[in-house]
Coordinates of C-alpha atoms in Angstrom, one line a residue:
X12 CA -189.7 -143.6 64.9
X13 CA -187.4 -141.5 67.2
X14 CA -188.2 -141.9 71.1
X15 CA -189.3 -137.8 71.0
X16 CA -192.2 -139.1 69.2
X17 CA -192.9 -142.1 70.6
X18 CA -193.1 -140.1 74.4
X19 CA -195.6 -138.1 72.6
X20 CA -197.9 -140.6 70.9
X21 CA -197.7 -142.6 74.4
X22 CA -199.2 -139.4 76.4
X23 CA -202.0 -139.0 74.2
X24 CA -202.8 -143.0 74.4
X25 CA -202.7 -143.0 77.4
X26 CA -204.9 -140.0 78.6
X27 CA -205.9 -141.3 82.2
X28 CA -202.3 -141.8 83.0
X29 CA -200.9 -138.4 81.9
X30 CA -204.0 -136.8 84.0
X31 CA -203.0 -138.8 87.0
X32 CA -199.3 -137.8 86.2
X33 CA -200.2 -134.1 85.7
X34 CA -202.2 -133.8 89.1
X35 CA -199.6 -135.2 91.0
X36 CA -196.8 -133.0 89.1
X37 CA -199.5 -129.7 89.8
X38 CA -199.7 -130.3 93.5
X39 CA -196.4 -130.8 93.9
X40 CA -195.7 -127.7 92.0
X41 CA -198.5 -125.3 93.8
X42 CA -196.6 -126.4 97.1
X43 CA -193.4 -125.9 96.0
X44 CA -194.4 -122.7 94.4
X45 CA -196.2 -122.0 97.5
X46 CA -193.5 -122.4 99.9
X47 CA -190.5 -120.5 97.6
X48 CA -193.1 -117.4 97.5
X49 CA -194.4 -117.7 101.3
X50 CA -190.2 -117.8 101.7
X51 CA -189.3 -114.9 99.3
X52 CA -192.1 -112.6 101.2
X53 CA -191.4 -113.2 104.9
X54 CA -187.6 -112.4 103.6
X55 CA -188.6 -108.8 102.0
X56 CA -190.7 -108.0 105.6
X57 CA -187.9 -109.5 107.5
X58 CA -185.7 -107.0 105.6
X59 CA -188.2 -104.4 105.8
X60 CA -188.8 -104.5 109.7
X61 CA -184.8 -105.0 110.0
X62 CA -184.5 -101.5 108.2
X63 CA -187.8 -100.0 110.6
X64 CA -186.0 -100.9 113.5
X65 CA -182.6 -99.5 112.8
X66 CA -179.1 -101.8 113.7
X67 CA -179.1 -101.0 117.4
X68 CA -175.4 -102.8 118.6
X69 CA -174.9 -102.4 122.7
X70 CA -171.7 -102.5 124.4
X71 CA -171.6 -104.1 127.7
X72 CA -169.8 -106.7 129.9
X73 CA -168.8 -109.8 128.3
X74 CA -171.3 -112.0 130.5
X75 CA -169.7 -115.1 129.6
X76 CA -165.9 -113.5 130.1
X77 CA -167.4 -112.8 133.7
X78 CA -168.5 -115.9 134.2
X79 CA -165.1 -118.2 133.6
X80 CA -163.6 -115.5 135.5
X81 CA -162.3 -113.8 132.5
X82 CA -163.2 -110.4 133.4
X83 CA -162.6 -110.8 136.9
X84 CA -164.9 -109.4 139.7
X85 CA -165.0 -105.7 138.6
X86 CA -167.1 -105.1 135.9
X87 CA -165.0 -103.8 133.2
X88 CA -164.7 -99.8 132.1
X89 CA -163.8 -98.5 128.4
X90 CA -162.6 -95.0 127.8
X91 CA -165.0 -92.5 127.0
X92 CA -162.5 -91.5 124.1
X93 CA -162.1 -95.0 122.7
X94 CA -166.0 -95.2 122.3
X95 CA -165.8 -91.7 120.5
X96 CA -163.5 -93.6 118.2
X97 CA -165.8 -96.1 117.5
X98 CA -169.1 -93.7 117.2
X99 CA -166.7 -91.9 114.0
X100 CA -166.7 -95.1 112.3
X101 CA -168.6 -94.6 108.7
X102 CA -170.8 -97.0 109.5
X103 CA -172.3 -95.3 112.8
X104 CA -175.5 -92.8 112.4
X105 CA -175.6 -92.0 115.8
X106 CA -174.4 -93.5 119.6
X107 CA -174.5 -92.6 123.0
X108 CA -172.9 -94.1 126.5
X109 CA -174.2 -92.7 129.8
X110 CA -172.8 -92.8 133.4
X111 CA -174.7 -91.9 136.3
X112 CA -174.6 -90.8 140.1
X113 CA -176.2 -88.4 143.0
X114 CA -177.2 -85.4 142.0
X115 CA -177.7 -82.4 144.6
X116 CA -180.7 -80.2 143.6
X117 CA -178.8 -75.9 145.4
X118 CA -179.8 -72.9 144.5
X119 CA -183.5 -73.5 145.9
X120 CA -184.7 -76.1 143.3
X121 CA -186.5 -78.5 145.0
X122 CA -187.6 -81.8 144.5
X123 CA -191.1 -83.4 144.0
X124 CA -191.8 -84.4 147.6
X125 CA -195.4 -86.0 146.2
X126 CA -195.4 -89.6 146.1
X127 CA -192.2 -91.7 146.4
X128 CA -189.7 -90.3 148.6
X129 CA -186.0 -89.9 147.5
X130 CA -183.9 -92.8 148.7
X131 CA -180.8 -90.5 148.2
X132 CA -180.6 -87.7 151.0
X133 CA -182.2 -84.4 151.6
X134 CA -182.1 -82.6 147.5
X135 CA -180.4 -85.6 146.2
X136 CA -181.5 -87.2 142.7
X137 CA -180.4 -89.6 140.4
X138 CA -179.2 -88.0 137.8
X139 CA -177.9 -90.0 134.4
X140 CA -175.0 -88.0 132.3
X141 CA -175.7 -88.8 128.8
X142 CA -174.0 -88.1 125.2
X143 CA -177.3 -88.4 123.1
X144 CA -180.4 -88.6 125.2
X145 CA -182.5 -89.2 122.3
X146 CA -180.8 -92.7 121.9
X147 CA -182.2 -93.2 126.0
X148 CA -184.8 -96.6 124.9
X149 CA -187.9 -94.3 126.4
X150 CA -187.5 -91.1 124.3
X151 CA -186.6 -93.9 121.4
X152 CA -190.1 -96.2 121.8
X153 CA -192.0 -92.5 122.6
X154 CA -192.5 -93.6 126.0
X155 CA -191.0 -90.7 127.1
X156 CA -192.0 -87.2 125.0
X157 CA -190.3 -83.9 124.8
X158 CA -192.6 -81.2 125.7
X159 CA -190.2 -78.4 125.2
X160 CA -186.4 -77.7 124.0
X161 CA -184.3 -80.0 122.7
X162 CA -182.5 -83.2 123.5
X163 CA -178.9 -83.3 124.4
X164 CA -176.5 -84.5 122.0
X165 CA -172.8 -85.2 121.5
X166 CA -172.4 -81.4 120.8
X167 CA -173.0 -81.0 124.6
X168 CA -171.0 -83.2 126.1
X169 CA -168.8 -80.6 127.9
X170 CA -171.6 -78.1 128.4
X171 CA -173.2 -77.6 131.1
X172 CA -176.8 -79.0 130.0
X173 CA -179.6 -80.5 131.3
X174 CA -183.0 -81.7 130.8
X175 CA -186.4 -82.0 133.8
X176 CA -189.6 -83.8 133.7
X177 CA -192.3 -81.1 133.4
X178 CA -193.7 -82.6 137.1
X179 CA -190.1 -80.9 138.5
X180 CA -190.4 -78.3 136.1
X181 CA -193.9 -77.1 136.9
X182 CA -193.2 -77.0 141.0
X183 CA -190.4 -74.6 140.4
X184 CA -191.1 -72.8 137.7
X185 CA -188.5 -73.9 135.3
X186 CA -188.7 -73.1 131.7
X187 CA -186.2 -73.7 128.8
X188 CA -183.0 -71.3 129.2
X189 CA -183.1 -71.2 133.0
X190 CA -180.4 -72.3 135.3
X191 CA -180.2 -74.8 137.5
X192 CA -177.4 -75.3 140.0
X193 CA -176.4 -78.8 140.8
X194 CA -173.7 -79.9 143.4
X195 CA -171.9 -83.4 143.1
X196 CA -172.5 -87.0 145.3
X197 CA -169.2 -85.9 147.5
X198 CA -167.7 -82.5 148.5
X199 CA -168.7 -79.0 147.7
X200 CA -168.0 -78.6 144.4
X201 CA -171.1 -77.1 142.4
X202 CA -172.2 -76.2 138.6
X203 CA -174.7 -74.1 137.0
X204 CA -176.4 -76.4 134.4
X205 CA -179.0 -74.7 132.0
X206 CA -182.4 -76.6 131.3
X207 CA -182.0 -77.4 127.8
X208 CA -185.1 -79.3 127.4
X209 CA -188.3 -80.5 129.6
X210 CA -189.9 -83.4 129.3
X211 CA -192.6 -85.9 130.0
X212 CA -192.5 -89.0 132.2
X213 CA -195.5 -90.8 132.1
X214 CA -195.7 -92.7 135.2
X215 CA -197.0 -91.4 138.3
X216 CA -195.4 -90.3 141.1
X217 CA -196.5 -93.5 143.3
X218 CA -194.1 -95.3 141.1
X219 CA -190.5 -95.0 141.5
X220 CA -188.3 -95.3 138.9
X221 CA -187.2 -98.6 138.5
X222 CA -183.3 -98.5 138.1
X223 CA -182.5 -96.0 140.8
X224 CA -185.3 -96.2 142.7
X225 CA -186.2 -92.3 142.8
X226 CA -189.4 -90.2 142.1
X227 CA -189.8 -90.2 138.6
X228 CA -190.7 -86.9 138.4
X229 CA -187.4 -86.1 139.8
X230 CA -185.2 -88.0 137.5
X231 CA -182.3 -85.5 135.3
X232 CA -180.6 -86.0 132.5
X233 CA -177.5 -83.9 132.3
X234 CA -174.8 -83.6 129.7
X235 CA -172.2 -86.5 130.2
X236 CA -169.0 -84.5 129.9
X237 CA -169.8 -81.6 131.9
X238 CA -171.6 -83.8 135.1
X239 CA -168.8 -86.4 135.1
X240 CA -166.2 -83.4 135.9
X241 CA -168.5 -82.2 138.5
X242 CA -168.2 -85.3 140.3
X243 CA -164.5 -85.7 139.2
X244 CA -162.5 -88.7 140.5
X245 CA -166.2 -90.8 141.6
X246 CA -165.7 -94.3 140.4
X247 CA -169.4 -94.1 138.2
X248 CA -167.8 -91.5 136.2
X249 CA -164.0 -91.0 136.2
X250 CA -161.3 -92.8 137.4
X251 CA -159.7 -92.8 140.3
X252 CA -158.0 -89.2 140.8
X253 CA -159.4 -87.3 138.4
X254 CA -158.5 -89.5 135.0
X255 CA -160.5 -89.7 131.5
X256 CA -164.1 -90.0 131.5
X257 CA -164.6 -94.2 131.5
X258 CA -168.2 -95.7 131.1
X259 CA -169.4 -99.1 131.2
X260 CA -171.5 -99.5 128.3
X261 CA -172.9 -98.1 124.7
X262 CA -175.0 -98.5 122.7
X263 CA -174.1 -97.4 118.4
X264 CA -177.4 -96.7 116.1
X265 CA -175.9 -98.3 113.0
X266 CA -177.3 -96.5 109.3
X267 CA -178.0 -100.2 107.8
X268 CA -178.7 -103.0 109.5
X269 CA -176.7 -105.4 106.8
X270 CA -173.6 -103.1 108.6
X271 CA -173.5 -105.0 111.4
X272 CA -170.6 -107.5 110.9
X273 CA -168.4 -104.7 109.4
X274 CA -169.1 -102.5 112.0
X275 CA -167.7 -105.1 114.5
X276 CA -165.0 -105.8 112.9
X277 CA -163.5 -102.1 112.5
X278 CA -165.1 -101.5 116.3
X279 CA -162.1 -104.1 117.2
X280 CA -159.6 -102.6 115.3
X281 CA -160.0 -99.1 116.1
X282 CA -160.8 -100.2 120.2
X283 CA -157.9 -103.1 120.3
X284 CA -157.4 -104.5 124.2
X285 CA -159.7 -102.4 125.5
X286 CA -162.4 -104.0 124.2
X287 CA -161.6 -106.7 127.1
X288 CA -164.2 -107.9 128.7
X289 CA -167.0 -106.2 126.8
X290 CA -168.9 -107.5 124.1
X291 CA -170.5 -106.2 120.8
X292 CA -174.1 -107.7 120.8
X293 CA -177.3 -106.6 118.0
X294 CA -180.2 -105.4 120.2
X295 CA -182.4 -107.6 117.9
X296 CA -185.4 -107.9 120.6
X297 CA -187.7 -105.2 118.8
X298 CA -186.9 -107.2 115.6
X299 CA -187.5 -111.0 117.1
X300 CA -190.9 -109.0 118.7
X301 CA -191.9 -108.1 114.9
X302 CA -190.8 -111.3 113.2
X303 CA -191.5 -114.1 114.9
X304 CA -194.9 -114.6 113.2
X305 CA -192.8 -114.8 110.4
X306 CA -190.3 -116.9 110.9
X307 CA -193.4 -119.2 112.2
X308 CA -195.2 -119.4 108.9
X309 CA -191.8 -119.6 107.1
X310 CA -191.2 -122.7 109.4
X311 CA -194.3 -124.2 108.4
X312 CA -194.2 -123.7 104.5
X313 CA -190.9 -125.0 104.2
X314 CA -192.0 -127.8 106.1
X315 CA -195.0 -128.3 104.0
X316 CA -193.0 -127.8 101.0
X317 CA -190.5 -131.0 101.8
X318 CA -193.3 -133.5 103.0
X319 CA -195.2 -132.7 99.6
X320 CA -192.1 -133.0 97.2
X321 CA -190.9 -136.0 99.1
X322 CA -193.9 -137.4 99.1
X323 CA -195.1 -136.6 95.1
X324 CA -191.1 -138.4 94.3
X325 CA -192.5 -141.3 95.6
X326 CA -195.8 -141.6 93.9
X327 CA -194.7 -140.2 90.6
X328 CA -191.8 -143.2 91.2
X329 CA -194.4 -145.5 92.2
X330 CA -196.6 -144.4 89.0
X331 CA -193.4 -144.5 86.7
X332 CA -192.6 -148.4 88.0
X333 CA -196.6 -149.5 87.8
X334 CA -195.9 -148.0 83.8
X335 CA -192.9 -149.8 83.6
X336 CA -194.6 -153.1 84.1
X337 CA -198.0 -152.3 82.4
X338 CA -195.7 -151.1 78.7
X339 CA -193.4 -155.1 79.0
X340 CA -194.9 -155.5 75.5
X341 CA -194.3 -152.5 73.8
X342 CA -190.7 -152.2 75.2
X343 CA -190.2 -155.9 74.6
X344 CA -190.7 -155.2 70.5
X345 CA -188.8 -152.2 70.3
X346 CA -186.0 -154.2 71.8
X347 CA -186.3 -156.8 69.5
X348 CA -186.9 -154.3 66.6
X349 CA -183.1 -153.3 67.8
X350 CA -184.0 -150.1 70.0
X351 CA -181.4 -149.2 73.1
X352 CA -182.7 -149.4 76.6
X353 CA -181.2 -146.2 77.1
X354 CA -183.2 -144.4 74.3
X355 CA -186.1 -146.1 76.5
X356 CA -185.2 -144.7 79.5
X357 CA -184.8 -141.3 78.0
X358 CA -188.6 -141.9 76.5
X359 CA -190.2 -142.6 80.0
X360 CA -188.1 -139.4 81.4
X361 CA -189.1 -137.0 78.4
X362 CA -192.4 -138.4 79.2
X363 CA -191.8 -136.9 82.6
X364 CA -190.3 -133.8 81.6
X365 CA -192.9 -132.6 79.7
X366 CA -195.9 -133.4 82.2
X367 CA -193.7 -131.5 84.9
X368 CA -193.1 -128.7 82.7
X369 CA -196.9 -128.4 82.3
X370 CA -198.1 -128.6 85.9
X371 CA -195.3 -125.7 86.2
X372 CA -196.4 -123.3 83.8
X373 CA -200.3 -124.1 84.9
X374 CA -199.6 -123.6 88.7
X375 CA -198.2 -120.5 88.0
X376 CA -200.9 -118.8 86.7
X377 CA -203.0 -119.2 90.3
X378 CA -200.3 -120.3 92.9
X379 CA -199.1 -116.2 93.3
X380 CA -203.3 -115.6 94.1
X381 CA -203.6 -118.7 96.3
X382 CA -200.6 -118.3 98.4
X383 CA -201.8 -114.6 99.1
X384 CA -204.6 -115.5 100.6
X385 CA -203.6 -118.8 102.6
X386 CA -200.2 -117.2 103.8
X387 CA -202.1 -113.9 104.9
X388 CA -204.4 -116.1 106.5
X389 CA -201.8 -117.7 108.1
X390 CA -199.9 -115.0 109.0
X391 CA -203.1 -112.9 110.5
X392 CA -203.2 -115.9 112.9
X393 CA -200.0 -116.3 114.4
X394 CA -199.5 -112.5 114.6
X395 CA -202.6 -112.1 116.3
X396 CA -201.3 -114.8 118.9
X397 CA -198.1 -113.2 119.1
X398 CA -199.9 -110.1 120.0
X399 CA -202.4 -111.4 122.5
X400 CA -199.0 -112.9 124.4
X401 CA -197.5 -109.1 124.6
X402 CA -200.6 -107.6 125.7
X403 CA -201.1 -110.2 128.3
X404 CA -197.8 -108.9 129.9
X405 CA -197.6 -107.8 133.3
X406 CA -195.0 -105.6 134.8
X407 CA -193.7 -106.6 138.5
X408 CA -194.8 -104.4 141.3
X409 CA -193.3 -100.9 141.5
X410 CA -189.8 -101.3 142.7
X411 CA -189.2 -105.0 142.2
X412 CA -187.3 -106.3 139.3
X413 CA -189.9 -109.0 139.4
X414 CA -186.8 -112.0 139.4
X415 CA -187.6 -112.8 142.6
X416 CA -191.4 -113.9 141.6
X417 CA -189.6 -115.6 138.4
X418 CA -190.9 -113.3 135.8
X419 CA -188.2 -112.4 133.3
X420 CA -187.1 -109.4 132.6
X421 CA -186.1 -109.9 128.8
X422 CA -189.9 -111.4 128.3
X423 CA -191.2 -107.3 129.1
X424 CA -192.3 -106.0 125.6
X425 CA -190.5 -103.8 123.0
X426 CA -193.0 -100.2 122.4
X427 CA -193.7 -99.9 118.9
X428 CA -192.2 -102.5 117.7
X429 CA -195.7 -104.6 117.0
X430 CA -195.4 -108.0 114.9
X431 CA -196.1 -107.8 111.4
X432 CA -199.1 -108.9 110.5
X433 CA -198.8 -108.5 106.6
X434 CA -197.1 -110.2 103.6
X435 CA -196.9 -109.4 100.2
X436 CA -196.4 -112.2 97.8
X437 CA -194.9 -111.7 94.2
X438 CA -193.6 -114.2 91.8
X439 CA -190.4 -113.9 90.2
X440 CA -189.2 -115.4 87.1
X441 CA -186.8 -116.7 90.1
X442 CA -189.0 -118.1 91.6
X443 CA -190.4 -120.6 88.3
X444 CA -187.0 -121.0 87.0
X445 CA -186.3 -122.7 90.8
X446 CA -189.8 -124.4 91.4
X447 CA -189.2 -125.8 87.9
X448 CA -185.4 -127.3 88.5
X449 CA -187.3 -128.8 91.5
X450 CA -190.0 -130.5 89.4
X451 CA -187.1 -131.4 86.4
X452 CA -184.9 -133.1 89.6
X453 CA -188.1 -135.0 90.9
X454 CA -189.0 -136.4 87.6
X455 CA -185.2 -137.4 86.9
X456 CA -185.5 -139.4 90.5
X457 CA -188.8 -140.8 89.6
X458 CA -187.5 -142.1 86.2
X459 CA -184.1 -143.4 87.7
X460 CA -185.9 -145.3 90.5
X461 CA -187.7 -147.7 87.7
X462 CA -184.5 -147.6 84.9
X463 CA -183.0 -150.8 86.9
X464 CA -186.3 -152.5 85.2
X465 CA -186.0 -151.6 82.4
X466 CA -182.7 -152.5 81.5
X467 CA -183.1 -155.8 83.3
X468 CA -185.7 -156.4 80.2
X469 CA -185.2 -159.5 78.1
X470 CA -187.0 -159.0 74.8
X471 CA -186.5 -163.1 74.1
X472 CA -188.4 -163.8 77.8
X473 CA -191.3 -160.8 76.9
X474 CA -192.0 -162.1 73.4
X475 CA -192.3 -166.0 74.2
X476 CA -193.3 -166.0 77.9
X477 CA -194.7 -162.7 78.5
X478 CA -192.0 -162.0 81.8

């Protein structure tokens, strides 16, 4: 009788065994199962938020560089034009870079006088030059809203542009088309801007603005070109004596997020040296906001996943060696009868084989259900802590940075970027094909574990002494 039919004779005989065998095989399988779907799904919304979000990369000083002395004690400048270089790179939707100083409100236009006073002179404002002020973080999270007009974008940058809060609007009549007249931080030089677009600010008055310190309701955005030239040869926008446009920082909106790496890697060939001192860095906060819950759960099922198949190798190995020693008779006389112990071995593994293949094919008819629910369950949990934690944020007083108290400034909340709270499981032929090599490699181990018994058997010493 070939050892095929022996391995299934000795399953049916032995009924209580194969049931015992097949439980063990089906929990390990459901967990496996479990923990490759859980995986495969917190992947997909990974992806998914990663593509929500947008590749956000932000150029800045190389903190590290700085800090072995790298950079030295300036912080480092890139040419305006170099970054423009780098924005025309196929991989680039969108980008932006900013420069700011004092502006000086002529012509009449004055300023909110309501609520915090200007820490910057008699008409004087902070006002930001930017390329694309629809890339600014608050017009990005909706914090900020455009009431009326448009946005500035890189089509501006040499026009003479600009853009008021509707608080600054309102006191002096200012509506879309109208002309503004601001004069620069040092000298007489002057500009007629046109208001391009009015928006809102949501915070009062009472607050200032936290960067700069001035009356939010005061706060302009102008276009980058045309303000640097009107404050020509100021160290925030141009250098020294009148030079290119240099800024300090950027920030590229990339059109996938899976650019990234390429997008670095032609950022340094087209920038070179002057990429000294800076660094390329992912803005991945709103994304570790969204998907912490997820990694969390991930963490935990693949966890779970190990301790169970770990755990099932050893009592299916445990099982295998206990059958080992309870069969001494029946291997014993097919030994004598001339049978090889390797065509034993191979009995006991098919034996194996074909209760793991089972359990496989029968946990996959409920683990794609039962995963759903537990890893939603899960999920709903640790999203829902994750939340609470955001919402139980609090922002340091107005005008304080809130370092000095030891809050952190990185811990403040992303807008609109709330963690996902939802998974969707499917199962793959994938996903069988790999929980079934795991259950084929845990039944090989289990067999191997006990082979050293079996072919230390001595039919002679089994027949005549029973050992």
């Amino acid at each position: 009788m070939n050892f095929v039919k022996r391995a299934g004779l000795s399953l049916w005989a032995r009924k209580g065994r194969t049931l015992i065998t097949l439980c063990t095989f089906l929990v390990i399988s459901v967990m496996v199962l479990a923990g490759v779907l859980v995986n495969d799904a917190t992947a997909r919304a990974q992806q998914e938020a990663r593509r929500s979000v947008g590749a956000e990369v932000n150029l800045g000083m190389d903190l590290g560089a700085l800090a072995s002395g790298g950079a030295g004690l300036q912080a480092p400048r890139i040419d305006a034009g170099t970054v423009d270089d780098m924005g025309d790179l196929p991989q680039v939707q969108r980008y932006t870079y900013s420069m700011w100083d004092r502006g000086i409100l002529k012509g009449g236009t004055e300023l909110v006088t309501e609520g915090v006073q200007s820490p910057m002179g008699a008409d004087g404002t902070a006002t930001l030059g930017v390329l694309d002020s629809s890339l600014l973080p608050d017009f990005r999270s909706g914090n900020f809203r455009l009431l009326s007009g448009r946005h500035l974008t890189a089509a501006d940058k040499n026009d003479k542009l600009l853009m008021v809060e509707e608080r600054l609007a309102r006191k002096n009549g200012l509506r879309v088309g109208d002309k503004v007249t601001l004069g620069s931080n040092e000298g007489t030089a002057s500009a007629d801007f046109t208001v391009t677009g009015v928006y809102r600010d949501p915070r009062p008055v009472s607050e200032a603005e936290p960067e700069y310190g001035v009356n939010p309701a005061n706060m302009l955005y102008a276009s980058v070109g045309a303000f640097a030239g009107l404050n020509s040869g100021q160290e925030q926008g141009h250098e020294s004596g009148g030079g290119s446009l240099q800024v300090a920082d950027a920030v590229f909106l990339l059109r996938d997020a899976d650019d990234l790496d390429g997008f670095k890697e032609e950022a340094a060939r087209v920038a070179g040296s002057a990429l000294d001192g800076f660094a390329l860095d992912a803005n991945d906060k709103a994304l570790r906001q969204m998907t912490g819950p997820l990694k969390s759960i991930g963490s935990t099922a693949t966890l779970a996943m190990w301790l169970i198949g770990l755990a099932g190798a050893a009592v299916l190995a445990l099982l295998a060696n206990l059958a080992v020693r309870q069969r001494r008779g029946e291997y014993g006389v097919l030994l004598a009868m001339g049978e090889s112990r390797s065509r034993l071995i191979l009995q006991q593994a098919l034996e194996m084989v074909v209760v793991a293949a089972l359990a496989v094919g029968l946990s996959s008819l409920f683990a794609q259900t039962l995963t759903q629910s537990a890893g939603q369950s899960l999920l709903g949990r640790e999203a829902a802590a994750a939340q609470r934690k955001l919402d139980s944020w609090q922002a340091p007083p107005p005008g304080s940075t809130g370092i000095d108290q030891g809050m952190d400034p990185d811990e403040r909340p992303v807008e609109n970027a709330d963690p996902v709270d939802r998974i969707t499981v499917r199962l793959d032929p994938a996903d069988i094909a790999t929980v079934g090599a795991v259950g084929l490699a845990i039944a090989l181990i289990a067999t191997a574990l006990p082979a050293g018994a079996v072919l230390r058997l001595s039919p002679r010493a089994i027949l005549t002494k029973g050992k």
